[in-house]
Every structure is written in C-alpha cells, then in structure tokens.
Short mmCIF file of C-alpha atoms in Angstrom, two decimals:
data_model
loop_
_atom_site.label_atom_id
_atom_site.label_comp_id
_atom_site.label_asym_id
_atom_site.label_seq_id
_atom_site.Cartn_x
_atom_site.Cartn_y
_atom_site.Cartn_z
CA PHE A 1 0.71 0.20 -0.09
CA ALA A 2 1.21 3.26 -0.33
CA PHE A 3 -1.44 5.83 1.40
CA ALA A 4 -1.38 9.51 0.81
CA CYS A 5 -3.98 10.19 3.40
CA GLN A 6 -5.35 8.33 5.79
CA SER A 7 -8.22 6.78 4.11
CA ALA A 8 -7.27 3.44 1.43
CA SER A 9 -9.58 3.76 -1.49
CA THR A 10 -7.89 0.37 -3.17
CA THR A 11 -6.34 -2.65 -2.42
CA ILE A 12 -3.59 -4.72 -3.39
CA ALA A 13 -3.55 -8.01 -2.58
CA PRO A 14 -1.17 -9.04 -0.23
CA THR A 15 1.99 -10.64 -1.47
CA LYS A 16 2.45 -15.28 -0.93
CA LEU A 17 3.92 -15.55 1.56
CA GLU A 18 6.58 -18.78 2.02
CA ASN A 19 8.22 -20.57 4.71
CA THR A 20 11.63 -19.94 6.01
CA PHE A 21 11.83 -22.93 7.93
CA LEU A 22 10.04 -26.03 5.30
CA LYS A 23 9.09 -28.26 7.99
CA GLU A 24 7.76 -31.64 5.79
CA ARG A 25 12.21 -31.11 5.00
CA ASN A 26 13.31 -30.31 8.11
CA GLN A 27 15.38 -27.85 6.49
CA THR A 28 14.98 -23.82 5.45
CA ASN A 29 13.32 -22.69 2.62
CA PRO A 30 16.51 -22.95 -0.46
CA LYS A 31 15.87 -19.49 -1.56
CA ILE A 32 17.43 -17.47 1.42
CA ARG A 33 20.22 -19.75 2.39
CA GLY A 34 23.48 -17.47 3.21
CA ILE A 35 24.28 -14.52 5.46
CA TRP A 36 21.50 -12.17 5.32
CA LYS A 37 21.69 -8.42 6.82
CA SER A 38 19.41 -6.00 8.30
CA ILE A 39 17.81 -3.08 7.50
CA GLY A 40 17.93 -0.80 10.98
CA ASN A 41 18.17 -3.23 14.06
CA GLY A 42 21.56 -4.51 13.92
CA TYR A 43 21.39 -7.86 12.48
CA PHE A 44 23.15 -10.60 10.63
CA LEU A 45 21.53 -14.00 9.95
CA GLU A 46 23.51 -16.78 8.74
CA VAL A 47 20.52 -19.45 6.76
CA LYS A 48 22.04 -22.46 6.94
CA ILE A 49 20.66 -26.18 5.65
CA ASP A 50 19.71 -27.04 8.75
CA SER A 51 18.85 -23.91 10.63
CA ILE A 52 19.29 -19.61 10.61
CA LYS A 53 21.76 -17.87 13.38
CA LEU A 54 20.85 -14.71 15.35
CA TYR A 55 24.12 -12.60 15.16
CA SER A 56 24.15 -8.81 16.49
CA TYR A 57 26.71 -6.92 15.49
CA THR A 58 28.05 -3.15 15.86
CA GLU A 59 31.14 -0.56 14.73
CA SER A 60 33.64 -3.09 16.57
CA PHE A 61 31.48 -5.87 17.20
CA CYS A 62 30.50 -9.28 15.39
CA TYR A 63 28.72 -11.58 17.15
CA LYS A 64 26.62 -15.34 17.67
CA GLU A 65 22.75 -13.70 19.43
CA LYS A 66 21.21 -15.60 22.71
CA ASN A 67 17.93 -15.74 21.28
CA ASP A 68 15.73 -18.75 21.73
CA TYR A 69 12.69 -16.59 21.18
CA LEU A 70 14.08 -15.23 17.99
CA GLU A 71 15.33 -18.30 16.36
CA GLY A 72 12.71 -20.26 17.25
CA LEU A 73 10.58 -18.15 15.45
CA LEU A 74 12.82 -17.79 12.19
CA ASN A 75 13.32 -22.20 12.60
CA SER A 76 9.23 -23.12 13.00
CA GLN A 77 6.71 -20.15 12.06
CA SER A 78 8.40 -16.97 10.12
CA GLN A 79 7.09 -16.51 6.76
CA PHE A 80 9.03 -14.14 3.76
CA VAL A 81 8.45 -12.03 0.50
CA THR A 82 11.58 -11.04 -1.81
CA ARG A 83 11.10 -7.37 -2.53
CA GLY A 84 14.47 -7.10 -5.77
CA ASP A 85 17.44 -7.77 -3.79
CA THR A 86 15.79 -8.12 -0.81
CA ILE A 87 14.03 -9.80 1.86
CA GLY A 88 10.98 -9.15 4.35
CA VAL A 89 10.49 -11.52 6.95
CA TYR A 90 7.34 -11.62 8.86
CA LEU A 91 7.91 -13.26 12.78
CA THR A 92 5.03 -14.35 13.80
CA TYR A 93 2.51 -16.67 12.15
CA TYR A 94 -1.21 -15.06 12.01
CA GLY A 95 -2.36 -17.22 9.46
CA SER A 96 -4.35 -15.06 6.01
CA SER A 97 -3.48 -12.28 7.89
CA THR A 98 0.70 -12.07 8.66
CA GLN A 99 0.92 -9.66 6.70
CA ASN A 100 -1.54 -7.44 8.39
CA LEU A 101 -1.00 -7.83 11.93
CA GLN A 102 2.50 -7.41 12.03
CA THR A 103 5.43 -4.55 10.82
CA LYS A 104 8.48 -6.60 8.41
CA LYS A 105 11.93 -7.27 9.19
CA ASP A 106 13.58 -6.80 5.93
CA PHE A 107 17.27 -8.43 5.51
CA TYR A 108 19.62 -8.08 1.70
CA ARG A 109 21.80 -10.58 1.02
CA ILE A 110 25.34 -10.13 1.83
CA GLU A 111 28.43 -12.73 0.67
CA HIS A 112 29.92 -13.66 4.30
CA LEU A 113 29.96 -12.77 7.79
CA PRO A 114 32.87 -10.07 9.22
CA GLU A 115 36.14 -11.76 10.06
CA ASN A 116 36.10 -10.80 12.98
CA CYS A 117 32.95 -12.31 14.42
CA ILE A 118 33.10 -14.50 17.83
CA THR A 119 30.94 -17.28 18.78
CA PHE A 120 28.47 -15.82 21.83
CA ASP A 121 31.13 -17.94 24.49
CA GLU A 122 33.43 -16.15 22.42
CA MET A 123 31.66 -12.79 23.32
CA LEU A 124 31.51 -13.54 27.03
CA ALA A 125 35.34 -13.94 28.14
CA LEU A 126 35.89 -11.06 26.29
CA GLY A 127 36.08 -8.65 29.88
CA ASN A 128 34.46 -5.60 31.49
CA LYS A 129 35.67 -3.29 29.70
CA LYS A 130 34.80 -4.95 26.45
CA GLN A 131 32.11 -5.49 27.34
CA PHE A 132 30.90 -1.67 28.82
CA SER A 133 32.33 -0.80 24.47
CA LEU A 134 29.71 -3.56 23.27
CA TYR A 135 26.93 -1.59 25.27
CA GLN A 136 27.96 1.49 24.86
CA GLU A 137 27.91 0.82 20.62
CA HIS A 138 24.71 -0.70 20.88
CA LEU A 139 23.25 2.11 22.35
CA GLN A 140 24.87 4.75 20.46
CA GLU A 141 23.94 2.63 16.77
CA ASN A 142 20.92 2.12 17.88
CA TYR A 143 18.73 3.93 20.45
CA ALA A 144 16.66 6.88 18.70
CA PHE A 145 15.69 9.18 21.21
CA ALA A 146 18.99 10.05 22.70
CA GLU A 147 18.28 13.50 21.26
CA LYS A 148 14.38 13.94 22.16
CA ARG A 149 15.30 12.77 25.50
CA LYS A 150 18.62 14.66 26.10
CA LEU A 151 20.99 12.55 26.66
CA ASP A 152 24.89 12.97 26.53
CA TRP A 153 26.42 10.14 25.79
CA ALA A 154 30.20 10.36 26.43
CA SER A 155 28.95 12.11 28.99
CA ILE A 156 26.99 9.50 30.29
CA PHE A 157 28.81 6.60 29.48
CA ASN A 158 32.17 8.11 31.04
CA SER A 159 31.08 9.22 34.70
CA PHE A 160 30.89 4.81 35.22
CA GLN A 161 34.39 3.81 34.08
CA ASP A 162 35.64 3.67 36.60
CA SER A 163 32.98 1.53 37.86
CA LEU A 164 33.85 -1.27 35.63
CA LEU A 165 36.66 -3.28 36.52
CA ALA A 166 35.43 -5.64 40.14
CA ASP A 167 32.76 -8.42 38.91
CA GLU A 168 29.60 -9.17 36.34
CA GLN A 169 28.00 -7.28 38.74
CA ALA A 170 29.99 -3.65 38.27
CA LEU A 171 28.70 -4.42 34.90
CA PHE A 172 25.08 -4.77 34.97
CA GLU A 173 24.49 -1.59 38.12
CA SER A 174 27.15 0.12 35.50
CA ILE A 175 24.87 -1.10 32.69
CA GLY A 176 21.36 -1.09 34.49
CA ASN A 177 22.01 3.04 36.35
CA ILE A 178 22.46 4.00 32.35
CA ALA A 179 19.06 2.38 30.96
CA THR A 180 17.12 4.19 34.26
CA LEU A 181 18.47 7.73 33.19
CA THR A 182 17.14 7.36 29.22
CA LYS A 183 13.84 7.25 31.27
CA ASP A 184 12.68 5.00 28.79
CA GLN A 185 10.47 2.17 30.47
CA HIS A 186 11.69 -0.48 27.70
CA THR A 187 15.61 0.50 27.84
CA LYS A 188 16.59 -1.48 30.34
CA VAL A 189 19.24 -4.91 31.11
CA ILE A 190 18.07 -7.84 32.28
CA ALA A 191 20.43 -10.34 34.41
CA THR A 192 20.16 -14.27 34.22
CA ASP A 193 17.52 -14.66 37.29
CA GLY A 194 15.73 -12.67 36.16
CA THR A 195 16.47 -9.13 38.08
CA SER A 196 15.63 -6.28 35.85
CA ARG A 197 17.37 -3.43 35.89
CA GLN A 198 15.07 -0.13 33.83
CA TYR A 199 13.44 3.66 34.81
CA ARG A 200 10.11 3.11 36.35
CA VAL A 201 8.72 6.45 37.38
CA THR A 202 5.40 7.62 36.16
CA PRO A 203 3.28 10.79 36.77
CA SER A 204 0.54 8.94 38.04
CA ALA A 205 2.67 7.30 40.44
CA LEU A 206 3.49 10.00 42.09
CA ILE A 207 0.70 11.54 42.38
CA VAL A 208 -1.07 7.89 43.53
CA GLN A 209 2.51 8.88 46.04
CA SER A 210 1.21 11.67 47.04
CA ALA A 211 -2.03 10.52 47.53
CA PHE A 212 -0.48 7.94 50.14
CA GLU A 213 1.69 10.61 52.11
CA ASP A 214 -1.62 12.39 52.35
CA GLN A 215 -3.11 9.29 54.60
CA THR A 216 -2.58 7.93 57.42
CA GLU A 217 -5.08 4.03 57.67
CA VAL A 218 -2.82 2.49 54.68
CA LYS A 219 0.52 2.50 56.37
CA ASP A 220 2.78 0.98 53.58
CA LEU A 221 2.46 2.65 49.68
CA ASN A 222 3.40 -0.53 47.84
CA GLU A 223 -0.39 -2.17 50.17
CA TYR A 224 -1.75 0.99 49.42
CA PHE A 225 -0.85 0.77 44.71
CA ASN A 226 -2.64 -2.19 45.27
CA LEU A 227 -5.66 -1.18 46.45
CA PHE A 228 -4.94 1.42 43.96
CA PHE A 229 -5.42 -1.07 41.38
CA THR A 230 -7.89 -3.62 43.48
CA GLN A 231 -10.09 -0.20 43.53
CA SER A 232 -10.40 0.99 40.21
CA LYS A 233 -10.74 -1.99 38.75
CA ARG A 234 -13.65 -3.06 41.27
CA HIS A 235 -15.67 0.31 40.20
CA ILE A 236 -15.44 -1.26 37.45
CA THR A 237 -17.27 -3.83 37.66
CA ASP A 238 -19.80 -3.03 39.84
CA SER A 239 -20.50 1.18 39.69
CA LEU A 240 -19.92 1.18 36.43
CA LEU A 241 -21.53 -1.32 34.95
CA LEU A 242 -23.35 -2.64 37.85
CA GLY A 243 -22.42 -6.60 38.50
CA LYS A 244 -23.94 -7.36 34.70
CA GLY A 245 -21.20 -6.94 32.39
CA GLU A 246 -18.97 -9.31 32.00
CA LYS A 247 -14.65 -10.79 31.64
CA VAL A 248 -13.84 -12.40 28.81
CA ALA A 249 -10.79 -13.36 27.54
CA ASN A 250 -8.85 -14.26 30.95
CA GLY A 251 -10.55 -11.56 32.19
CA ASN A 252 -8.14 -8.80 29.90
CA LEU A 253 -12.04 -7.75 28.48
CA GLU A 254 -14.72 -6.50 30.66
CA TRP A 255 -17.63 -5.05 28.78
CA GLY A 256 -20.83 -4.22 29.08
CA LYS A 257 -23.49 -1.04 28.59
CA ILE A 258 -23.27 1.88 31.75
CA ASN A 259 -26.79 2.74 30.45
CA GLU A 260 -28.62 1.43 27.77
CA GLU A 261 -26.79 4.11 25.13
CA VAL A 262 -22.75 3.47 25.96
CA GLY A 263 -21.35 0.33 26.48
CA TYR A 264 -18.24 -0.26 27.50
CA ILE A 265 -15.16 -2.13 27.16
CA HIS A 266 -12.56 -1.90 29.45
CA ILE A 267 -8.94 -3.61 27.95
CA SER A 268 -6.60 -4.24 30.64
CA SER A 269 -3.95 -5.54 28.76
CA PHE A 270 -2.79 -6.72 24.59
CA ALA A 271 -1.70 -10.13 26.19
CA GLY A 272 -2.43 -13.79 27.15
CA PHE A 273 -6.73 -13.06 26.69
CA LEU A 274 -5.76 -17.61 26.35
CA ASN A 275 -3.24 -18.95 28.79
CA LYS A 276 0.45 -19.73 27.31
CA ASP A 277 -0.09 -23.48 25.43
CA PHE A 278 -2.04 -20.83 23.13
CA THR A 279 -0.32 -18.98 20.00
CA ARG A 280 -0.11 -16.05 18.71
CA ALA A 281 -2.32 -17.13 15.52
CA GLN A 282 -4.85 -18.98 18.96
CA GLN A 283 -5.35 -16.03 20.50
CA ILE A 284 -6.12 -13.30 17.40
CA ASP A 285 -8.77 -15.74 16.54
CA SER A 286 -9.87 -15.89 21.06
CA ILE A 287 -9.75 -11.50 20.14
CA ASN A 288 -11.76 -11.62 17.38
CA ARG A 289 -14.29 -14.55 18.54
CA HIS A 290 -14.69 -11.72 21.77
CA MET A 291 -14.98 -9.30 20.04
CA ASP A 292 -17.75 -10.36 17.39
CA ARG A 293 -20.33 -10.87 20.13
CA ILE A 294 -19.05 -7.18 21.84
CA ILE A 295 -20.27 -5.16 18.73
CA GLU A 296 -23.16 -7.19 18.12
CA ALA A 297 -24.47 -6.31 21.18
CA LEU A 298 -22.89 -3.12 21.43
CA GLN A 299 -24.37 -2.00 18.59
CA ASN A 300 -27.83 -0.52 18.92
CA THR A 301 -25.70 2.09 21.33
CA GLU A 302 -24.91 5.28 20.51
CA ALA A 303 -21.89 5.90 21.83
CA ILE A 304 -18.74 3.16 23.34
CA ILE A 305 -15.42 3.50 26.15
CA VAL A 306 -12.92 1.86 24.99
CA ASP A 307 -10.18 1.83 28.46
CA VAL A 308 -6.99 1.68 27.76
CA SER A 309 -6.02 3.39 31.39
CA PHE A 310 -4.80 0.35 33.16
CA ASN A 311 -3.17 -0.79 30.18
CA PHE A 312 0.75 -1.63 30.56
CA GLY A 313 0.84 -3.13 26.82
CA GLY A 314 1.60 -6.30 25.11
CA TYR A 315 1.59 -6.91 21.29
CA ASP A 316 0.20 -4.78 18.34
CA ALA A 317 -2.06 -7.01 16.55
CA ALA A 318 -3.77 -7.09 19.21
CA GLY A 319 -4.48 -3.72 19.48
CA LEU A 320 -5.11 -3.73 15.38
CA THR A 321 -7.16 -6.78 15.86
CA ILE A 322 -9.62 -4.64 18.02
CA ALA A 323 -8.96 -1.51 16.32
CA SER A 324 -11.00 -3.15 13.17
CA TYR A 325 -13.89 -3.27 14.53
CA PHE A 326 -14.27 0.29 14.60
CA THR A 327 -13.83 0.92 10.94
CA ASP A 328 -14.99 0.18 7.83
CA GLU A 329 -12.43 0.88 5.40
CA ALA A 330 -8.59 0.35 4.88
CA ARG A 331 -6.90 3.23 7.57
CA LEU A 332 -3.31 3.71 7.73
CA ALA A 333 -2.30 3.84 11.88
CA TYR A 334 1.20 4.95 11.42
CA ILE A 335 4.51 3.92 9.50
CA SER A 336 6.76 1.48 11.67
CA GLU A 337 10.75 3.53 11.34
CA VAL A 338 13.89 1.34 12.50
CA TYR A 339 17.14 3.45 13.41
CA ASN A 340 21.12 2.96 12.75
CA LYS A 341 23.54 4.67 12.50
CA GLY A 342 21.22 8.21 12.26
CA ILE A 343 19.08 6.77 10.13
CA PHE A 344 15.49 6.11 10.38
CA TYR A 345 14.19 3.37 7.37
CA GLN A 346 10.70 2.95 6.22
CA GLU A 347 10.33 -0.52 7.91
CA ASP A 348 6.10 -1.11 7.25
CA GLU A 349 2.70 0.58 7.44
CA VAL A 350 1.30 -0.33 9.59
CA VAL A 351 -3.12 -0.56 8.32
CA ILE A 352 -6.07 -1.26 10.23
CA TYR A 353 -8.26 -3.25 8.27
CA PRO A 354 -12.36 -3.43 8.77
CA SER A 355 -13.04 -6.30 10.78
CA GLY A 356 -16.32 -6.90 8.80
CA LYS A 357 -18.05 -5.66 12.01
CA ALA A 358 -18.17 -1.88 11.71
CA TYR A 359 -19.29 -0.43 14.95
CA THR A 360 -18.88 3.87 13.12
CA LYS A 361 -21.04 4.94 16.31
CA PRO A 362 -18.43 7.58 18.20
CA VAL A 363 -16.39 6.21 20.69
CA TYR A 364 -14.05 7.36 23.57
CA VAL A 365 -10.75 5.53 23.90
CA LEU A 366 -9.71 6.80 27.90
CA MET A 367 -6.17 6.57 28.44
CA THR A 368 -3.97 7.65 30.82
CA ASP A 369 -0.23 7.98 31.45
CA ILE A 370 -0.48 4.22 33.27
CA SER A 371 -1.28 3.47 28.88
CA ARG A 372 1.89 1.87 27.83
CA SER A 373 3.57 0.82 25.08
CA ALA A 374 1.31 -1.53 22.40
CA ALA A 375 -1.90 1.21 24.47
CA GLU A 376 -0.14 3.04 23.34
CA SER A 377 0.57 2.10 19.15
CA PHE A 378 -3.94 1.19 19.97
CA ALA A 379 -4.34 5.27 20.70
CA MET A 380 -2.54 5.64 17.26
CA MET A 381 -4.28 2.89 15.62
CA MET A 382 -7.67 4.62 17.32
CA ASP A 383 -6.79 8.26 16.52
CA ALA A 384 -6.58 7.63 12.63
CA LEU A 385 -10.54 6.80 12.89
CA PRO A 386 -12.50 9.60 11.83
CA ASN A 387 -15.74 8.60 14.74
CA VAL A 388 -13.07 8.35 17.52
CA LYS A 389 -11.65 11.22 20.05
CA LEU A 390 -9.13 10.22 22.60
CA VAL A 391 -9.37 10.92 26.27
CA GLY A 392 -8.01 11.73 29.52
CA THR A 393 -4.23 12.30 29.36
CA HIS A 394 -1.62 11.15 27.12
CA THR A 395 0.33 8.51 27.10
CA LEU A 396 3.90 6.94 29.40
CA GLY A 397 6.01 7.11 25.57
CA THR A 398 7.09 4.82 25.39
CA LEU A 399 5.86 3.36 21.64
CA SER A 400 8.83 1.54 20.18
CA GLY A 401 9.30 -2.14 20.37
CA MET A 402 12.22 -3.74 22.46
CA LEU A 403 15.37 -3.96 20.08
CA GLY A 404 17.08 -6.85 22.56
CA LYS A 405 20.65 -8.05 22.61
CA SER A 406 22.75 -9.74 24.54
CA VAL A 407 25.78 -7.94 26.55
CA SER A 408 27.78 -9.97 28.76
CA ASN A 409 25.08 -12.98 30.64
CA PHE A 410 22.48 -10.14 30.56
CA TYR A 411 19.51 -10.06 27.74
CA VAL A 412 19.18 -6.00 26.96
CA THR A 413 16.63 -3.45 25.54
CA TYR A 414 16.65 -0.51 23.26
CA SER A 415 13.70 1.52 21.63
CA ASN A 416 14.78 2.02 18.02
CA GLN A 417 11.45 2.07 16.42
CA ARG A 418 8.85 5.57 16.02
CA LEU A 419 6.07 5.57 14.55
CA VAL A 420 4.59 8.33 12.54
CA ASN A 421 1.64 9.23 12.21
CA SER A 422 0.50 10.96 8.47
CA GLN A 423 0.46 13.83 9.59
CA GLY A 424 4.46 13.25 9.85
CA ALA A 425 4.38 13.18 14.15
CA TYR A 426 5.66 10.75 16.33
CA PHE A 427 4.59 10.27 20.39
CA GLU A 428 8.30 9.00 21.48
CA ALA A 429 8.57 10.32 24.76
CA SER A 430 5.69 12.46 25.18
CA GLY A 431 3.29 10.15 25.01
CA VAL A 432 -0.03 10.31 22.62
CA GLN A 433 -1.95 13.28 23.27
CA PRO A 434 -5.60 13.36 24.03
CA ASP A 435 -8.24 15.14 21.63
CA ILE A 436 -9.75 15.61 24.91
CA GLU A 437 -8.36 16.68 28.43
CA LEU A 438 -9.44 15.09 31.27
CA THR A 439 -8.09 14.26 34.62
CA VAL A 440 -8.44 10.57 36.13
CA PHE A 441 -6.50 10.39 39.45
CA PRO A 442 -6.57 13.82 40.83
CA LYS A 443 -4.80 13.23 44.00
CA GLU A 444 -7.51 14.13 46.27
CA ASP A 445 -9.63 11.33 44.99
CA VAL A 446 -7.13 9.22 43.64
CA MET A 447 -9.48 6.19 44.52
CA ARG A 448 -12.96 7.06 43.17
CA GLY A 449 -10.85 9.16 39.86
CA HIS A 450 -11.01 6.89 37.61
CA MET A 451 -14.63 6.00 38.07
CA ASN A 452 -16.16 9.45 37.53
CA ALA A 453 -13.47 10.20 34.67
CA VAL A 454 -15.86 7.34 33.09
CA ARG A 455 -18.73 8.72 34.38
CA ALA A 456 -17.59 12.48 32.73
CA ILE A 457 -16.86 11.34 29.13
CA VAL A 458 -20.54 8.98 29.31
CA ASP A 459 -21.96 12.93 29.79
CA ARG A 460 -20.14 14.18 27.12
CA VAL A 461 -22.40 11.45 25.40
CA ASP A 462 -24.72 13.60 22.31
CA TYR A 463 -28.50 11.28 22.79
CA HIS A 464 -30.37 11.32 19.38
#
C-alpha cells in the first residue's frame, strides 16, 4: 500500500508468503540460504541447510546472539516475501492475517559474515571493559531518541568507566544505571536470574504516592498501590457496569453497558487472551470471537467507551485486531521506522483493516500515562479513525518496540523504533496526546478518579 492520506481507497492482493523453514523437509528454504544483513536493527542472519542463526553487530563487534525466542520463530513459523534484492521477514504466524498484523523485518543478501565475528562464548570472555564498549556501541548506533530525551552519551559513559573493573555485578549495575538514566521504560537490562534495571517512574505513580503520604490509614506504599489498582478495577465491575458486565479473554476484556445508550469495553492487557499453551494466532482468533459478540451486543448504543487506562501493553497484533471493529474501510494507522547509525529506515506501513462487523458511531478511548507500549500504539490506531476521540491524559511515551541484544550474560533492550502518523508526528517520550483532556487520577480523590472520569465521558455523549 502507498497511502497519501488516512483512507485506503484501493486494495492490493497481499504478496505470497513463503516459509523460512520447511518443516516437511526439516530444512531451511533454499531461496534464503546464505548471509543476510538487516536494514536497521543491527542483525545478521546465517541461513544454513539445517537452521537459521542470529548474529548481532556494531561498528567494532560481531557475535552470535543468544536469543532462543527469535531463533525459535525463524526456525518454526516465520515467513518471508521477496522484494527485489531484499527479503521481508514476518516473524509470527497469524494465518491469512500474517502480513496485516505485524511489521516485516527487512534484510539484504551479503557474501559472508564479517571476519571479526565471534561465538557467544567468545563474546562472554571479552571482559568488562570490552563488554561495556559493546553496550555503548549498541546504544549509540541503535537508540533512536537520545536527542529527544536529552541524553549526552559521552558524559554518561565516562561517569561509569571507573566502576567496571570489579566483577560482572559491577558491569550489570553500570549498564542498569545507564538504562535508568534514559527515563525510557523500554530500555533495560535483565540478568540471568531475572533481576532487571530500568526506569519505572510515571506521573500517575507520583500522584498516587503523594495521596498515600497525605493519609494515615494504609501504612505501606506498595499496599496502597495495590489498593489503588484493586479499587479502580472494582469500580468498573460494580459501579460502572453495576455487576451486569462480563469478563472474557482471561479477564483481559471486561465489557457491558453503562446505560442503554453507552457501551463500555475495558482492555486491561494486549496479551494473554488465552493461556501460554496457545499460539499467537489462536490468541487472535480468541479476540475476534469475543469482539464479534461484544460489537453485536453493543451495536444499538449511541457510543462506546474503550478504556486502556490501566493497560501496560502486549503486542500490536491484538490492538490492530480490536481496532478493526471500529472502521468500515482500511486506514493507515502509522508508519514504522527503525533507527541505525543516525538514519531512520522505513520498516512498514501499519494499516487497520475492517473486521466486517464495524461500529462506526462515536467511540471514546480513555487513556492515561499508565497506558504504555502496545496500549499507546493502539491509541494511535484508534486516532486514525474518524469516529474516535482520545480522552484523558497523555500516554507514557514508550511506543517503540524493544530491540533485544546479548551483552555479557545480560539481555539488554533499546528503543529503536518510531511510529509516525499520517501528519508526520510521532509520540516517543511525549506520549500520545488526547483530543479531550480529562484528569483521571486527581490527588484529592485518587481511588475514585477513574470511575468519575468514565462518568464524565458518559455525560459528553450526544444522545439522539
């Protein structure tokens, strides 16, 4: 698709996909055997007869990745299209919707891996100083928002040089401190025992903390946060839906009517719609099954509130699937671009395709700065639809996917992707902005604020 505006007036048949790994032959697809270099993302693919191996590279380093998840996808369910001298790889299988529900990863063929490529174990043996240099190069080459977040890499790196000599834990703490300094919750470091370091502060959390400090009944801050989330969600069930709503999809969709004119859908996550034994394709099938019934049941309302106030994210395919129920024509949501060495490369256009069961009356998407990651890209998707208004406060501002790399025994992630809407705007760091500003968590009534915000939206609905 080539979209000059938000609306797609023509439909082009999707390009035929081929499997990266041929299960019936227990070998890779002969068409892609050889070495491939990613456009952005800093990866090489080494495609041999029996398997696909993933390598990472920077200006000074090339090494075998330890990424069982990505290699597992490449050697099981990934598919690709050929476009001239490049291939576009779709990592996750979604059946007939494989191309529509994710961005492709582009690679071009090269003759061989760089001569300095080493094994994963050799990378582990480099020592703390070189490991730190590797982390530094990954950030400088792949982190897309240093300027927007006002990060001076040279000053930051220099301040940690003297703390690297002790041991692996010292390296972990140094890398973790740098990740935290970005104030980017998608940039983090995870140790083999699951311990992680990342920035965790949100404006709403500070409001809740301030409310905690102004009361005396609850003595523990964590208990107060738990109470905040528990009561806010209980108000949805008991006060807004009056106990007549329904929770489906592992509890991630709660829906019903606030009154006869206004429907309500609370999406608490964009993942986990079935348990972990089910594939992503089956998860999407589950969403469609539930959304078919929800939209049919709410079709006679005058408006629907879609609430992602407490949504920590998930995967974009889930957001695209839900958004497809609020449009009757294909519309561009945004363009995905990935950053490498000072350049943003267009990765793919993300389009909302209609489900065939469209609700095109007014829709209000309620969001907060708790809304992050896939909840933010969902807000961008919905903002592309003419019947939708975004309400609440700005989202967190961590829309980028998490580019994962191995550094020492750690798994580190970086924000290297920006999502650009049809007006050329992107919302990393600033967050997606509402059309209608509405305070959701006022300090003076933080436990009931969300419920009151939903009621304020109900009051705005234009009843016919």
